Amino acid sequence: MPDADGRALAAVVEKPRAEVATEQLRAEGVYDDARKVVEYGAETVALPVTAAPAETDVREVVVQTDPERRGTTLPDLLAERGWSDAEIERAPGSWAVIGSVVLVTLEDCPREAELGDALLELHGEADTVLAHEGVSGERREPDSRVIAGDPTTETIHTEHGTRYALDLREVMFSPGNKAERARMADVIAGEVGPAVETGGSAGTDAETPERVFDMFAGIGYFTLPMARAGADVVAAEINPASYRYLIENAVLNDVQDRVEAYRADCRDVEVDAVDRVVMGYYEAHEYLDTAVSAVASGGVVHVHEATPEVELWDRPVGRIEDAADRAGRGVEIEGRRKIKSHSEGVWHVVVDARIV
């Protein structure tokens, strides 16, 4: 879309800042989705805008004399490459752009390299297409391979102002949990949900930060937004690669003073009387006894689980109640949410439980 004078404008930024700047330009309402992001020299890119940005920091604003239009859809781009209707039907219907990497699940998709090239054309801000083939083991290690673009898979992803450095071939990142990550920051900021009512805690004293135990911290999925919102977080992570990025990301987001990180099994970290426990792992129920013992009376445990639909909500709630009963404590269920489909007939859910 041209500006008021009919010019095709673009904001020039350094390549590492492209995702952050794009998010800021969208927030300003001046980002132009109809045109491609293109390189502007060896170290910068030109982000298409409908007007000169007033709030986003950019190197300069330039006029594009021959702007490149963005392909309308992936099927359109595949058709241009000679794909038949039957082949297009086998192409993925969804994917995620994480920093400079397009993460996609292929299943039985044909012509992988051509698909990768089309996705790079569709997303000019991306450099790499990575085929995701699952996550395995207690350390949640991804299985993936590059199918197009730059073989480098280390990037910085920005989400609601939180910056995540990661290598997608070494550590997992779930785009579908985006809303829940934002929600946990809002919980800490007091924008949603009831306050934690424990003596001397953040719920009763606005000047005292909430103390949070993030039992499966990863690269800081929940730790970082909660710390940025004002919580003091004890973060446990057993995977060495994820732990390294957790430390790096605390510094990257300037919350290193609010994050106490341990490379350890969360059951081996001595934590007690915290206001909140986050259990962001599908098999979290195996660690419920640890969570219940760590949370103060009146504190909240957020339990993630992959639950068959036929067992909603009896199984996750029942497991929490059993753990509380083993500890001689009571439980009040304050919230329960479907996050996303985990697999056919199975939901990723979160239950918020106040332990008394």
mmCIF file of C-alpha atoms in Angstrom:
data_model
loop_
_atom_site.group_PDB
_atom_site.id
_atom_site.type_symbol
_atom_site.label_atom_id
_atom_site.label_comp_id
_atom_site.label_asym_id
_atom_site.label_seq_id
_atom_site.Cartn_x
_atom_site.Cartn_y
_atom_site.Cartn_z
ATOM 1 C CA MET A 1 0.000 0.000 0.000
ATOM 2 C CA PRO A 2 1.508 3.386 -0.972
ATOM 3 C CA ASP A 3 1.622 6.340 1.391
ATOM 4 C CA ALA A 4 -0.503 9.475 1.010
ATOM 5 C CA ASP A 5 1.813 10.680 -1.771
ATOM 6 C CA GLY A 6 1.645 7.398 -3.659
ATOM 7 C CA ARG A 7 5.158 6.261 -2.653
ATOM 8 C CA ALA A 8 6.164 2.737 -1.574
ATOM 9 C CA LEU A 9 8.061 3.352 1.665
ATOM 10 C CA ALA A 10 10.317 0.966 3.572
ATOM 11 C CA ALA A 11 12.003 1.256 6.969
ATOM 12 C CA VAL A 12 15.612 0.063 7.020
ATOM 13 C CA VAL A 13 16.737 -1.883 10.102
ATOM 14 C CA GLU A 14 19.555 -4.252 11.030
ATOM 15 C CA LYS A 15 18.776 -7.895 10.241
ATOM 16 C CA PRO A 16 18.914 -9.058 13.901
ATOM 17 C CA ARG A 17 16.296 -6.402 14.752
ATOM 18 C CA ALA A 18 13.910 -7.293 11.913
ATOM 19 C CA GLU A 19 11.429 -9.259 14.003
ATOM 20 C CA VAL A 20 11.366 -6.755 16.860
ATOM 21 C CA ALA A 21 10.961 -3.848 14.444
ATOM 22 C CA THR A 22 8.206 -5.651 12.535
ATOM 23 C CA GLU A 23 6.259 -6.180 15.755
ATOM 24 C CA GLN A 24 6.698 -2.515 16.679
ATOM 25 C CA LEU A 25 5.663 -1.321 13.213
ATOM 26 C CA ARG A 26 2.546 -3.501 13.402
ATOM 27 C CA ALA A 27 1.728 -1.982 16.780
ATOM 28 C CA GLU A 28 2.072 1.477 15.223
ATOM 29 C CA GLY A 29 -0.275 0.423 12.452
ATOM 30 C CA VAL A 30 2.160 1.267 9.640
ATOM 31 C CA TYR A 31 3.439 -2.177 8.571
ATOM 32 C CA ASP A 32 2.492 -3.113 4.988
ATOM 33 C CA ASP A 33 1.685 -6.834 4.661
ATOM 34 C CA ALA A 34 1.098 -6.520 0.922
ATOM 35 C CA ARG A 35 4.814 -6.156 0.114
ATOM 36 C CA LYS A 36 7.833 -8.344 0.709
ATOM 37 C CA VAL A 37 10.647 -7.730 3.140
ATOM 38 C CA VAL A 38 13.813 -7.423 1.040
ATOM 39 C CA GLU A 39 17.513 -7.213 1.774
ATOM 40 C CA TYR A 40 18.980 -3.716 1.849
ATOM 41 C CA GLY A 41 22.708 -4.302 1.830
ATOM 42 C CA ALA A 42 24.594 -7.078 3.573
ATOM 43 C CA GLU A 43 23.494 -6.311 7.122
ATOM 44 C CA THR A 44 20.076 -4.654 6.818
ATOM 45 C CA VAL A 45 16.594 -5.304 5.488
ATOM 46 C CA ALA A 46 13.863 -2.983 4.230
ATOM 47 C CA LEU A 47 10.560 -3.466 6.028
ATOM 48 C CA PRO A 48 7.547 -2.252 4.003
ATOM 49 C CA VAL A 49 5.545 0.527 5.671
ATOM 50 C CA THR A 50 2.556 2.645 4.731
ATOM 51 C CA ALA A 51 3.966 5.747 6.434
ATOM 52 C CA ALA A 52 7.172 6.838 8.126
ATOM 53 C CA PRO A 53 7.200 5.332 11.636
ATOM 54 C CA ALA A 54 6.933 7.755 14.537
ATOM 55 C CA GLU A 55 7.722 5.372 17.402
ATOM 56 C CA THR A 56 9.897 2.570 15.984
ATOM 57 C CA ASP A 57 13.652 3.072 15.890
ATOM 58 C CA VAL A 58 14.876 2.600 12.289
ATOM 59 C CA ARG A 59 18.040 3.562 10.424
ATOM 60 C CA GLU A 60 16.205 5.400 7.666
ATOM 61 C CA VAL A 61 13.041 5.398 5.595
ATOM 62 C CA VAL A 62 13.537 4.850 1.856
ATOM 63 C CA VAL A 63 11.308 4.923 -1.211
ATOM 64 C CA GLN A 64 11.152 1.664 -3.158
ATOM 65 C CA THR A 65 11.064 2.286 -6.903
ATOM 66 C CA ASP A 66 10.102 -1.291 -7.804
ATOM 67 C CA PRO A 67 8.459 -2.832 -4.719
ATOM 68 C CA GLU A 68 7.976 -6.590 -4.667
ATOM 69 C CA ARG A 69 4.466 -7.737 -3.914
ATOM 70 C CA ARG A 70 4.039 -10.563 -1.444
ATOM 71 C CA GLY A 71 2.465 -13.773 -2.769
ATOM 72 C CA THR A 72 -1.141 -13.996 -1.617
ATOM 73 C CA THR A 73 -1.058 -17.524 -0.206
ATOM 74 C CA LEU A 74 1.162 -20.585 -0.057
ATOM 75 C CA PRO A 75 -1.106 -22.483 -2.519
ATOM 76 C CA ASP A 76 -0.717 -19.586 -4.993
ATOM 77 C CA LEU A 77 3.067 -19.761 -4.748
ATOM 78 C CA LEU A 78 3.079 -23.547 -5.102
ATOM 79 C CA ALA A 79 0.788 -23.345 -8.136
ATOM 80 C CA GLU A 80 3.252 -20.912 -9.717
ATOM 81 C CA ARG A 81 5.886 -23.617 -9.259
ATOM 82 C CA GLY A 82 3.787 -26.122 -11.175
ATOM 83 C CA TRP A 83 2.263 -28.055 -8.289
ATOM 84 C CA SER A 84 -0.902 -29.967 -9.098
ATOM 85 C CA ASP A 85 -4.060 -29.556 -7.023
ATOM 86 C CA ALA A 86 -3.431 -32.981 -5.500
ATOM 87 C CA GLU A 87 0.103 -31.973 -4.454
ATOM 88 C CA ILE A 88 -1.106 -28.674 -3.004
ATOM 89 C CA GLU A 89 -3.645 -30.608 -0.920
ATOM 90 C CA ARG A 90 -0.714 -32.426 0.694
ATOM 91 C CA ALA A 91 1.102 -29.186 1.577
ATOM 92 C CA PRO A 92 0.966 -28.029 5.228
ATOM 93 C CA GLY A 93 -1.893 -25.708 6.105
ATOM 94 C CA SER A 94 -0.088 -23.997 8.973
ATOM 95 C CA TRP A 95 3.419 -23.148 10.162
ATOM 96 C CA ALA A 96 5.098 -20.682 12.497
ATOM 97 C CA VAL A 97 7.690 -17.975 11.998
ATOM 98 C CA ILE A 98 10.004 -17.986 15.005
ATOM 99 C CA GLY A 99 12.553 -15.228 14.697
ATOM 100 C CA SER A 100 14.203 -15.788 11.329
ATOM 101 C CA VAL A 101 13.116 -19.440 11.095
ATOM 102 C CA VAL A 102 9.954 -20.874 9.569
ATOM 103 C CA LEU A 103 9.028 -23.983 11.553
ATOM 104 C CA VAL A 104 6.768 -26.411 9.676
ATOM 105 C CA THR A 105 5.521 -29.989 10.038
ATOM 106 C CA LEU A 106 5.619 -31.758 6.676
ATOM 107 C CA GLU A 107 3.867 -35.113 7.161
ATOM 108 C CA ASP A 108 3.482 -36.456 3.578
ATOM 109 C CA CYS A 109 4.201 -33.186 1.754
ATOM 110 C CA PRO A 110 5.980 -33.645 -1.621
ATOM 111 C CA ARG A 111 8.781 -31.501 -3.061
ATOM 112 C CA GLU A 112 10.182 -30.348 0.261
ATOM 113 C CA ALA A 113 12.786 -27.986 -1.199
ATOM 114 C CA GLU A 114 10.194 -26.196 -3.349
ATOM 115 C CA LEU A 115 7.863 -25.895 -0.387
ATOM 116 C CA GLY A 116 10.706 -24.378 1.633
ATOM 117 C CA ASP A 117 11.505 -21.863 -1.099
ATOM 118 C CA ALA A 118 7.819 -20.868 -1.304
ATOM 119 C CA LEU A 119 7.661 -20.319 2.455
ATOM 120 C CA LEU A 120 10.758 -18.115 2.291
ATOM 121 C CA GLU A 121 9.123 -16.120 -0.490
ATOM 122 C CA LEU A 122 5.958 -15.801 1.566
ATOM 123 C CA HIS A 123 7.903 -14.661 4.642
ATOM 124 C CA GLY A 124 10.614 -12.299 3.495
ATOM 125 C CA GLU A 125 11.766 -11.708 7.072
ATOM 126 C CA ALA A 126 12.789 -15.379 7.429
ATOM 127 C CA ASP A 127 16.101 -16.941 6.380
ATOM 128 C CA THR A 128 15.544 -20.621 7.117
ATOM 129 C CA VAL A 129 12.840 -23.274 6.840
ATOM 130 C CA LEU A 130 13.070 -26.041 9.417
ATOM 131 C CA ALA A 131 11.027 -29.232 9.236
ATOM 132 C CA HIS A 132 9.827 -30.190 12.719
ATOM 133 C CA GLU A 133 9.571 -33.929 13.324
ATOM 134 C CA GLY A 134 8.661 -34.119 16.997
ATOM 135 C CA VAL A 135 10.062 -33.737 20.507
ATOM 136 C CA SER A 136 11.327 -36.650 22.568
ATOM 137 C CA GLY A 137 12.454 -37.542 26.055
ATOM 138 C CA GLU A 138 12.384 -35.922 29.463
ATOM 139 C CA ARG A 139 14.678 -33.194 28.144
ATOM 140 C CA ARG A 140 12.184 -32.330 25.359
ATOM 141 C CA GLU A 141 14.787 -32.476 22.614
ATOM 142 C CA PRO A 142 13.543 -31.623 19.101
ATOM 143 C CA ASP A 143 14.036 -33.688 15.971
ATOM 144 C CA SER A 144 14.274 -31.385 12.955
ATOM 145 C CA ARG A 145 16.111 -30.650 9.707
ATOM 146 C CA VAL A 146 16.685 -27.660 7.432
ATOM 147 C CA ILE A 147 14.886 -27.936 4.073
ATOM 148 C CA ALA A 148 15.557 -24.460 2.642
ATOM 149 C CA GLY A 149 17.597 -21.320 3.186
ATOM 150 C CA ASP A 150 20.412 -20.618 5.606
ATOM 151 C CA PRO A 151 21.504 -23.686 7.607
ATOM 152 C CA THR A 152 21.820 -21.488 10.703
ATOM 153 C CA THR A 153 18.888 -22.134 13.061
ATOM 154 C CA GLU A 154 19.917 -19.923 15.969
ATOM 155 C CA THR A 155 17.687 -16.860 16.170
ATOM 156 C CA ILE A 156 15.984 -14.344 18.459
ATOM 157 C CA HIS A 157 12.209 -14.500 18.629
ATOM 158 C CA THR A 158 10.173 -11.625 20.065
ATOM 159 C CA GLU A 159 6.749 -12.115 21.607
ATOM 160 C CA HIS A 160 4.777 -9.442 23.484
ATOM 161 C CA GLY A 161 8.055 -7.634 24.125
ATOM 162 C CA THR A 162 9.869 -10.683 25.524
ATOM 163 C CA ARG A 163 12.949 -11.765 23.577
ATOM 164 C CA TYR A 164 13.877 -15.440 23.298
ATOM 165 C CA ALA A 165 17.284 -16.450 21.955
ATOM 166 C CA LEU A 166 17.297 -20.092 20.894
ATOM 167 C CA ASP A 167 18.506 -22.661 18.403
ATOM 168 C CA LEU A 168 15.467 -24.534 17.119
ATOM 169 C CA ARG A 169 17.531 -27.621 16.318
ATOM 170 C CA GLU A 170 18.626 -27.835 19.958
ATOM 171 C CA VAL A 171 15.607 -26.700 21.979
ATOM 172 C CA MET A 172 11.855 -26.748 21.543
ATOM 173 C CA PHE A 173 9.557 -23.771 21.153
ATOM 174 C CA SER A 174 5.774 -24.111 21.056
ATOM 175 C CA PRO A 175 4.106 -21.284 19.084
ATOM 176 C CA GLY A 176 0.690 -22.519 20.224
ATOM 177 C CA ASN A 177 1.461 -21.550 23.835
ATOM 178 C CA LYS A 178 1.803 -17.861 22.966
ATOM 179 C CA ALA A 179 -1.475 -16.791 24.594
ATOM 180 C CA GLU A 180 -0.690 -18.719 27.776
ATOM 181 C CA ARG A 181 2.756 -17.131 28.042
ATOM 182 C CA ALA A 182 1.153 -13.694 27.739
ATOM 183 C CA ARG A 183 -1.530 -14.679 30.236
ATOM 184 C CA MET A 184 1.029 -15.636 32.887
ATOM 185 C CA ALA A 185 2.626 -12.205 32.570
ATOM 186 C CA ASP A 186 -0.818 -10.654 33.020
ATOM 187 C CA VAL A 187 -1.438 -12.824 36.090
ATOM 188 C CA ILE A 188 1.748 -11.517 37.676
ATOM 189 C CA ALA A 189 0.880 -7.952 36.717
ATOM 190 C CA GLY A 190 -2.520 -8.402 38.370
ATOM 191 C CA GLU A 191 -4.436 -7.858 35.142
ATOM 192 C CA VAL A 192 -6.281 -11.199 35.258
ATOM 193 C CA GLY A 193 -7.320 -13.636 37.924
ATOM 194 C CA PRO A 194 -7.487 -13.341 41.720
ATOM 195 C CA ALA A 195 -4.532 -12.203 43.781
ATOM 196 C CA VAL A 196 -2.548 -14.769 45.725
ATOM 197 C CA GLU A 197 -3.651 -14.426 49.326
ATOM 198 C CA THR A 198 -0.677 -15.520 51.369
ATOM 199 C CA GLY A 199 0.769 -13.715 54.326
ATOM 200 C CA GLY A 200 3.411 -11.238 53.213
ATOM 201 C CA SER A 201 3.144 -12.267 49.551
ATOM 202 C CA ALA A 202 2.538 -10.159 46.462
ATOM 203 C CA GLY A 203 -1.167 -10.856 46.780
ATOM 204 C CA THR A 204 -1.381 -8.780 49.954
ATOM 205 C CA ASP A 205 1.523 -6.381 49.553
ATOM 206 C CA ALA A 206 1.905 -4.684 46.175
ATOM 207 C CA GLU A 207 5.525 -3.773 46.986
ATOM 208 C CA THR A 208 6.552 -7.383 47.559
ATOM 209 C CA PRO A 209 7.198 -9.332 44.337
ATOM 210 C CA GLU A 210 5.489 -12.651 43.865
ATOM 211 C CA ARG A 211 7.788 -15.640 44.286
ATOM 212 C CA VAL A 212 7.331 -18.173 41.501
ATOM 213 C CA PHE A 213 8.767 -21.657 40.977
ATOM 214 C CA ASP A 214 8.984 -22.529 37.260
ATOM 215 C CA MET A 215 9.596 -26.259 37.384
ATOM 216 C CA PHE A 216 10.284 -26.834 33.673
ATOM 217 C CA ALA A 217 11.730 -23.503 32.619
ATOM 218 C CA GLY A 218 13.216 -24.428 29.253
ATOM 219 C CA ILE A 219 14.699 -21.328 27.628
ATOM 220 C CA GLY A 220 12.461 -19.166 29.812
ATOM 221 C CA TYR A 221 9.063 -19.623 28.126
ATOM 222 C CA PHE A 222 7.136 -18.581 31.244
ATOM 223 C CA THR A 223 10.036 -17.429 33.421
ATOM 224 C CA LEU A 224 10.857 -14.444 31.228
ATOM 225 C CA PRO A 225 7.390 -12.871 30.843
ATOM 226 C CA MET A 226 6.678 -13.391 34.544
ATOM 227 C CA ALA A 227 10.002 -11.864 35.577
ATOM 228 C CA ARG A 228 9.443 -8.949 33.198
ATOM 229 C CA ALA A 229 6.055 -8.460 34.874
ATOM 230 C CA GLY A 230 7.751 -8.182 38.282
ATOM 231 C CA ALA A 231 7.987 -11.691 39.752
ATOM 232 C CA ASP A 232 11.040 -13.240 41.378
ATOM 233 C CA VAL A 233 11.376 -16.637 39.674
ATOM 234 C CA VAL A 234 13.202 -19.785 40.720
ATOM 235 C CA ALA A 235 13.689 -21.599 37.402
ATOM 236 C CA ALA A 236 14.735 -25.237 37.027
ATOM 237 C CA GLU A 237 15.813 -26.760 33.715
ATOM 238 C CA ILE A 238 17.547 -30.101 33.179
ATOM 239 C CA ASN A 239 18.436 -29.783 29.480
ATOM 240 C CA PRO A 240 21.941 -28.209 29.178
ATOM 241 C CA ALA A 241 21.178 -26.391 25.903
ATOM 242 C CA SER A 242 17.914 -24.975 27.216
ATOM 243 C CA TYR A 243 19.583 -23.953 30.476
ATOM 244 C CA ARG A 244 22.284 -22.061 28.553
ATOM 245 C CA TYR A 245 19.629 -20.103 26.671
ATOM 246 C CA LEU A 246 17.667 -19.544 29.895
ATOM 247 C CA ILE A 247 20.682 -17.759 31.394
ATOM 248 C CA GLU A 248 21.332 -15.836 28.176
ATOM 249 C CA ASN A 249 17.686 -14.805 27.873
ATOM 250 C CA ALA A 250 17.499 -13.516 31.431
ATOM 251 C CA VAL A 251 20.325 -11.126 30.540
ATOM 252 C CA LEU A 252 18.821 -10.358 27.120
ATOM 253 C CA ASN A 253 15.597 -9.238 28.816
ATOM 254 C CA ASP A 254 17.400 -7.487 31.701
ATOM 255 C CA VAL A 255 15.756 -9.672 34.359
ATOM 256 C CA GLN A 256 18.841 -11.549 35.562
ATOM 257 C CA ASP A 257 18.345 -10.091 39.037
ATOM 258 C CA ARG A 258 14.841 -11.600 39.166
ATOM 259 C CA VAL A 259 15.746 -15.097 37.933
ATOM 260 C CA GLU A 260 17.428 -17.710 40.115
ATOM 261 C CA ALA A 261 18.221 -20.511 37.668
ATOM 262 C CA TYR A 262 19.237 -24.109 38.365
ATOM 263 C CA ARG A 263 20.413 -26.716 35.886
ATOM 264 C CA ALA A 264 18.759 -29.565 37.706
ATOM 265 C CA ASP A 265 15.788 -31.855 37.993
ATOM 266 C CA CYS A 266 13.117 -29.665 39.574
ATOM 267 C CA ARG A 267 12.595 -32.292 42.289
ATOM 268 C CA ASP A 268 16.144 -31.633 43.493
ATOM 269 C CA VAL A 269 15.727 -27.859 43.888
ATOM 270 C CA GLU A 270 14.919 -26.752 47.432
ATOM 271 C CA VAL A 271 11.964 -24.356 47.185
ATOM 272 C CA ASP A 272 9.188 -23.683 49.664
ATOM 273 C CA ALA A 273 6.408 -21.191 50.420
ATOM 274 C CA VAL A 274 6.300 -19.743 46.924
ATOM 275 C CA ASP A 275 3.212 -17.873 45.771
ATOM 276 C CA ARG A 276 2.912 -19.663 42.451
ATOM 277 C CA VAL A 277 4.191 -22.798 40.713
ATOM 278 C CA VAL A 278 4.220 -23.219 36.929
ATOM 279 C CA MET A 279 4.307 -26.759 35.545
ATOM 280 C CA GLY A 280 4.618 -26.247 31.785
ATOM 281 C CA TYR A 281 5.209 -29.895 30.849
ATOM 282 C CA TYR A 282 2.711 -32.420 29.485
ATOM 283 C CA GLU A 283 3.754 -35.060 32.031
ATOM 284 C CA ALA A 284 3.650 -32.564 34.896
ATOM 285 C CA HIS A 285 1.364 -34.793 36.973
ATOM 286 C CA GLU A 286 4.387 -36.952 37.814
ATOM 287 C CA TYR A 287 5.833 -33.953 39.688
ATOM 288 C CA LEU A 288 2.711 -32.779 41.496
ATOM 289 C CA ASP A 289 3.952 -33.827 44.931
ATOM 290 C CA THR A 290 6.952 -31.519 44.477
ATOM 291 C CA ALA A 291 4.728 -28.656 43.360
ATOM 292 C CA VAL A 292 2.331 -29.023 46.274
ATOM 293 C CA SER A 293 5.162 -29.101 48.796
ATOM 294 C CA ALA A 294 6.708 -25.965 47.266
ATOM 295 C CA VAL A 295 3.636 -23.722 47.246
ATOM 296 C CA ALA A 296 2.527 -21.638 50.215
ATOM 297 C CA SER A 297 -0.935 -21.962 51.707
ATOM 298 C CA GLY A 298 -3.217 -20.018 49.399
ATOM 299 C CA GLY A 299 -0.737 -20.187 46.511
ATOM 300 C CA VAL A 300 -1.616 -21.317 42.984
ATOM 301 C CA VAL A 301 -0.256 -24.191 40.917
ATOM 302 C CA HIS A 302 -0.660 -24.000 37.115
ATOM 303 C CA VAL A 303 -0.642 -27.567 35.788
ATOM 304 C CA HIS A 304 -0.200 -28.359 32.084
ATOM 305 C CA GLU A 305 -1.276 -31.749 30.773
ATOM 306 C CA ALA A 306 -2.060 -33.559 27.531
ATOM 307 C CA THR A 307 -5.504 -35.010 28.267
ATOM 308 C CA PRO A 308 -7.801 -37.197 26.146
ATOM 309 C CA GLU A 309 -11.023 -35.315 25.512
ATOM 310 C CA VAL A 310 -13.059 -38.112 27.061
ATOM 311 C CA GLU A 311 -11.217 -37.516 30.351
ATOM 312 C CA LEU A 312 -11.696 -33.732 30.518
ATOM 313 C CA TRP A 313 -11.668 -32.493 33.205
ATOM 314 C CA ASP A 314 -11.788 -35.448 35.538
ATOM 315 C CA ARG A 315 -8.247 -36.703 34.990
ATOM 316 C CA PRO A 316 -6.182 -33.496 35.451
ATOM 317 C CA VAL A 317 -8.335 -32.228 38.319
ATOM 318 C CA GLY A 318 -8.346 -35.647 39.965
ATOM 319 C CA ARG A 319 -4.581 -35.869 39.851
ATOM 320 C CA ILE A 320 -4.213 -32.471 41.513
ATOM 321 C CA GLU A 321 -6.740 -33.376 44.211
ATOM 322 C CA ASP A 322 -4.923 -36.662 44.881
ATOM 323 C CA ALA A 323 -1.577 -34.853 45.287
ATOM 324 C CA ALA A 324 -3.100 -32.323 47.667
ATOM 325 C CA ASP A 325 -4.721 -35.135 49.639
ATOM 326 C CA ARG A 326 -1.379 -36.947 49.962
ATOM 327 C CA ALA A 327 0.085 -33.778 51.470
ATOM 328 C CA GLY A 328 -2.871 -33.330 53.822
ATOM 329 C CA ARG A 329 -3.919 -30.129 52.044
ATOM 330 C CA GLY A 330 -7.008 -28.846 50.304
ATOM 331 C CA VAL A 331 -7.440 -27.604 46.754
ATOM 332 C CA GLU A 332 -9.745 -25.163 44.986
ATOM 333 C CA ILE A 333 -9.897 -25.260 41.187
ATOM 334 C CA GLU A 334 -9.936 -21.667 39.957
ATOM 335 C CA GLY A 335 -9.510 -22.068 36.213
ATOM 336 C CA ARG A 336 -9.162 -24.574 33.425
ATOM 337 C CA ARG A 337 -8.366 -23.899 29.782
ATOM 338 C CA LYS A 338 -7.845 -25.745 26.537
ATOM 339 C CA ILE A 339 -4.626 -24.391 25.018
ATOM 340 C CA LYS A 340 -4.476 -26.280 21.727
ATOM 341 C CA SER A 341 -4.977 -29.679 20.159
ATOM 342 C CA HIS A 342 -2.083 -31.952 21.108
ATOM 343 C CA SER A 343 -3.044 -34.822 18.818
ATOM 344 C CA GLU A 344 -6.249 -36.361 17.548
ATOM 345 C CA GLY A 345 -8.682 -36.534 20.467
ATOM 346 C CA VAL A 346 -6.113 -35.152 22.933
ATOM 347 C CA TRP A 347 -5.956 -31.574 24.273
ATOM 348 C CA HIS A 348 -3.159 -29.562 25.822
ATOM 349 C CA VAL A 349 -4.900 -28.104 28.868
ATOM 350 C CA VAL A 350 -3.985 -25.982 31.882
ATOM 351 C CA VAL A 351 -5.641 -26.181 35.294
ATOM 352 C CA ASP A 352 -5.165 -23.411 37.867
ATOM 353 C CA ALA A 353 -5.401 -24.863 41.392
ATOM 354 C CA ARG A 354 -5.197 -22.942 44.657
ATOM 355 C CA ILE A 355 -3.595 -25.087 47.359
ATOM 356 C CA VAL A 356 -4.774 -24.392 50.923
#
